[in-house]
CSV table of C-alpha atoms in Angstrom, one decimal:
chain,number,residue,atom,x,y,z
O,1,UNK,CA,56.2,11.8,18.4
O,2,UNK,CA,60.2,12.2,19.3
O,3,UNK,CA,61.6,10.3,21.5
O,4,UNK,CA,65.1,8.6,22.8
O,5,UNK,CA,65.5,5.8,24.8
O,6,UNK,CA,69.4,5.7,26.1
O,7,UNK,CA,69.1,2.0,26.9
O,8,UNK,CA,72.0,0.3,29.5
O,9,UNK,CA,75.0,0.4,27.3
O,10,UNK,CA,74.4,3.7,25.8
O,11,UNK,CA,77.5,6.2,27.0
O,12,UNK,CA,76.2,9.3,29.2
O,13,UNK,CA,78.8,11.5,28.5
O,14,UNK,CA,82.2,11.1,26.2
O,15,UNK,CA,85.3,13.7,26.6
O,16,UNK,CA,87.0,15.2,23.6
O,17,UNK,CA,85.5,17.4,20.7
O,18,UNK,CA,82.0,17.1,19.7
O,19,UNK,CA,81.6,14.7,16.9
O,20,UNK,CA,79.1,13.2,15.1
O,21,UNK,CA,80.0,10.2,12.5
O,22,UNK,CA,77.1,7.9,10.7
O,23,UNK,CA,78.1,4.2,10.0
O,24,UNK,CA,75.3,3.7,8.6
O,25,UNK,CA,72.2,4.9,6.6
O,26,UNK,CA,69.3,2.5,5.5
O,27,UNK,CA,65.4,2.5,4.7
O,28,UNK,CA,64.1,0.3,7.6
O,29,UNK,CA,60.3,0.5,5.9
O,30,UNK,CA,59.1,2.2,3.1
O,31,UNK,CA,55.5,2.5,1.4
O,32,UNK,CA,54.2,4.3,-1.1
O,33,UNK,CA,50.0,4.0,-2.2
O,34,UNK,CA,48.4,5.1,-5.6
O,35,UNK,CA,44.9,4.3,-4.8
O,36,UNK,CA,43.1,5.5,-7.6
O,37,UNK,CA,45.6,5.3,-10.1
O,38,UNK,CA,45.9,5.8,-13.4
O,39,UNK,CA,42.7,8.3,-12.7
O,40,UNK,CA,44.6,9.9,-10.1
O,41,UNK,CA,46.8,10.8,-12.7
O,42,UNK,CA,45.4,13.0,-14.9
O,43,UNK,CA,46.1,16.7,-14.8
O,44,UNK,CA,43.6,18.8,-12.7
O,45,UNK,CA,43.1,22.8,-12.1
O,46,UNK,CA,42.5,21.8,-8.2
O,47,UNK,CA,46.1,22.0,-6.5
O,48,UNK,CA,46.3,18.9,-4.5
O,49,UNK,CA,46.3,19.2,-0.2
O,50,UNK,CA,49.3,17.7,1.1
O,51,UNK,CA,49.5,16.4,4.7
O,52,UNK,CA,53.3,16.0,5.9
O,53,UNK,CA,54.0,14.5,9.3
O,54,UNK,CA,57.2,14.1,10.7
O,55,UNK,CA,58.5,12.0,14.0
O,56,UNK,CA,62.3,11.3,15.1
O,57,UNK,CA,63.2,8.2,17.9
O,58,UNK,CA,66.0,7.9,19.0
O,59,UNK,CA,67.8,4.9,20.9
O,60,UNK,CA,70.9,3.8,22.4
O,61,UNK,CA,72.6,0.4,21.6
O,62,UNK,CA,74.4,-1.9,24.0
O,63,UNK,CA,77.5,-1.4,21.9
O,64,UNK,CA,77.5,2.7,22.7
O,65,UNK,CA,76.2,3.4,19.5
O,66,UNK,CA,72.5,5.5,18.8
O,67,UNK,CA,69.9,4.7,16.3
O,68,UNK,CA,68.3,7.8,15.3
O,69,UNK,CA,64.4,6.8,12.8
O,70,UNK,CA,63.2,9.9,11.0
O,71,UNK,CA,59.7,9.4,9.7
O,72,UNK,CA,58.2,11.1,7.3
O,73,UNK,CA,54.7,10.3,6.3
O,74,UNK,CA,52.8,12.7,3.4
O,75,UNK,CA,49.2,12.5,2.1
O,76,UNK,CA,48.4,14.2,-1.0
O,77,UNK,CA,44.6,14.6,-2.3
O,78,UNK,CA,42.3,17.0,-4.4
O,79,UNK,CA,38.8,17.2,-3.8
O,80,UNK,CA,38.0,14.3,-5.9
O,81,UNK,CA,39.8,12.0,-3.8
O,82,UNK,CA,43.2,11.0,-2.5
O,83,UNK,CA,46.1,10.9,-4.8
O,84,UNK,CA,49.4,9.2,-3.1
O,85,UNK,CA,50.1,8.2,0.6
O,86,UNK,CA,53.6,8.0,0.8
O,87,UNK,CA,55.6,7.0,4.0
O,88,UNK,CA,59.2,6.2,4.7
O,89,UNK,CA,61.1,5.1,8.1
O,90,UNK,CA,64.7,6.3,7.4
O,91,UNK,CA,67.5,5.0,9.9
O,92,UNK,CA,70.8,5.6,10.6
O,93,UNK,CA,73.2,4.4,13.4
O,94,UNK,CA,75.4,7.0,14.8
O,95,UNK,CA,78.8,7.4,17.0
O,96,UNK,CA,78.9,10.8,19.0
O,97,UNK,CA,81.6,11.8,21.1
O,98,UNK,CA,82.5,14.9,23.3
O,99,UNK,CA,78.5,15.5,24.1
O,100,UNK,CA,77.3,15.4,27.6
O,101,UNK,CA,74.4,13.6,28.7
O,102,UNK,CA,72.3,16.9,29.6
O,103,UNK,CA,73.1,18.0,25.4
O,104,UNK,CA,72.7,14.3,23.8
O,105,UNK,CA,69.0,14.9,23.3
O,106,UNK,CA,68.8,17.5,21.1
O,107,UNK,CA,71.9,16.0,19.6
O,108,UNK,CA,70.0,13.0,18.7
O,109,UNK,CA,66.4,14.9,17.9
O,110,UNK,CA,67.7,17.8,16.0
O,111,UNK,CA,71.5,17.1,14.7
O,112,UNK,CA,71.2,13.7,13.3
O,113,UNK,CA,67.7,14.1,11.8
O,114,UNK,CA,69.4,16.9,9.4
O,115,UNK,CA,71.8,14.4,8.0
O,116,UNK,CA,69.1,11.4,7.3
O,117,UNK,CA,66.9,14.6,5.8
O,118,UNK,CA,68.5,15.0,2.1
O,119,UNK,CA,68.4,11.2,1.8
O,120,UNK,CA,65.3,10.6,3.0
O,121,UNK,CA,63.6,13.5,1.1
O,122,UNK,CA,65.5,11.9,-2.6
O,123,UNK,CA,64.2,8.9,-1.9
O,124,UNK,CA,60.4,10.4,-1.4
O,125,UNK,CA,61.1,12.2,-4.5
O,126,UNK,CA,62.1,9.1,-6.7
O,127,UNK,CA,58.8,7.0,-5.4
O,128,UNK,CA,56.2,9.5,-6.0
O,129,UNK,CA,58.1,10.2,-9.8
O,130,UNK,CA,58.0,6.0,-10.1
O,131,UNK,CA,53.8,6.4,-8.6
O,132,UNK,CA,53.4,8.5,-11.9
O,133,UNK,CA,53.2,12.2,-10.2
O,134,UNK,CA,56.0,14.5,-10.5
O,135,UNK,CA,58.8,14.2,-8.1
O,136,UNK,CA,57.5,15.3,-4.1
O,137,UNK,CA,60.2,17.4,-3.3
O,138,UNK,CA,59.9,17.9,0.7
O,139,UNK,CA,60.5,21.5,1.6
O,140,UNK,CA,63.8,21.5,4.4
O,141,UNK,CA,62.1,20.5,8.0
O,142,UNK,CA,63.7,22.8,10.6
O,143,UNK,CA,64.2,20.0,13.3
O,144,UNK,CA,65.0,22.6,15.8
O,145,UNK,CA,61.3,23.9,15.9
O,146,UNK,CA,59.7,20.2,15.8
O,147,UNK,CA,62.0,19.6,18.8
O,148,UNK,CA,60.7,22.7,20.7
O,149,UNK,CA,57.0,22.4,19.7
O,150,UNK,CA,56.7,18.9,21.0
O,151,UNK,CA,58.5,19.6,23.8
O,152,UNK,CA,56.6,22.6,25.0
O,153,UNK,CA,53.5,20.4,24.3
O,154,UNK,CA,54.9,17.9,27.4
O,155,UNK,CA,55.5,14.9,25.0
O,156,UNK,CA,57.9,12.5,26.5
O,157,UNK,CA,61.2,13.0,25.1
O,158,UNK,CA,62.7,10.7,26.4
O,159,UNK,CA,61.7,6.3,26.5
O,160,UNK,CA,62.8,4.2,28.7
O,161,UNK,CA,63.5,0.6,27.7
């Protein structure tokens, strides 16, 4: 699910150029499960079924900033059984100037998502290496489509608080 919720304090429209600065990155929750480990483990000619799912909120703060969650989620397993579950909640707070109110949507939805992407995907990579399996490299998201698809499906873009 995407969704933004401008909250009170959040500004609706700022003049001058575009921009888009991030004060701050951070891992707000972070799992990762080996259920049947060290079985799980050992090699196998079955290439393992991997389920990815990916949601990005977004949220205004009282002091004009936006906190923008990118959630990625991935399920790996073979026939035998599951391998890894692996889910992170990847934050970052954001200042954006020069971007109307009708344009800060897909601002926050598509254009801050791709800069949390590189970190969050290294930081999938390294835990699934630590689980024992080799590094989960997550194939680039195009945020643009995930965006459109969800919003031609009528989810609510936008929260209210």
């Amino acid at each position: 699910m995407s969704e933004i919720d401008l909250g009170a304090g959040a500004p609706q429209a700022q003049g001058g150029e575009p921009g888009i600065r991030i004060l701050a990155q951070f891992i707000r929750d972070l799992s990762m499960e080996n259920p049947r480990a060290p079985d799980a483990l050992r090699p196998s000619p079955d290439q393992p079924q991997i389920d990815l799912n990916v949601e990005m909120n977004a949220r205004g703060r009282e002091d004009g900033l936006f906190e923008v969650d990118l959630k990625l989620s991935a399920r790996a397993a073979r026939p035998d059984g599951p391998l890894f579950h692996v889910e992170l909640l990847y934050g970052g707070v954001f200042q954006i100037g020069g971007v109307p109110a009708e344009e800060m949507e897909p601002v926050l939805l598509i254009e801050c998502p791709r800069y949390l992407f590189p970190f969050a995907r290294r930081i999938i990579a390294e835990v699934t290496s630590e689980g024992g399996f080799p590094p989960f490299l997550l194939d680039p998201i195009d945020f643009a489509g995930v965006y459109a698809a969800r919003k031609a499906q009528g989810e609510p873009q936008v929260g209210h608080a």
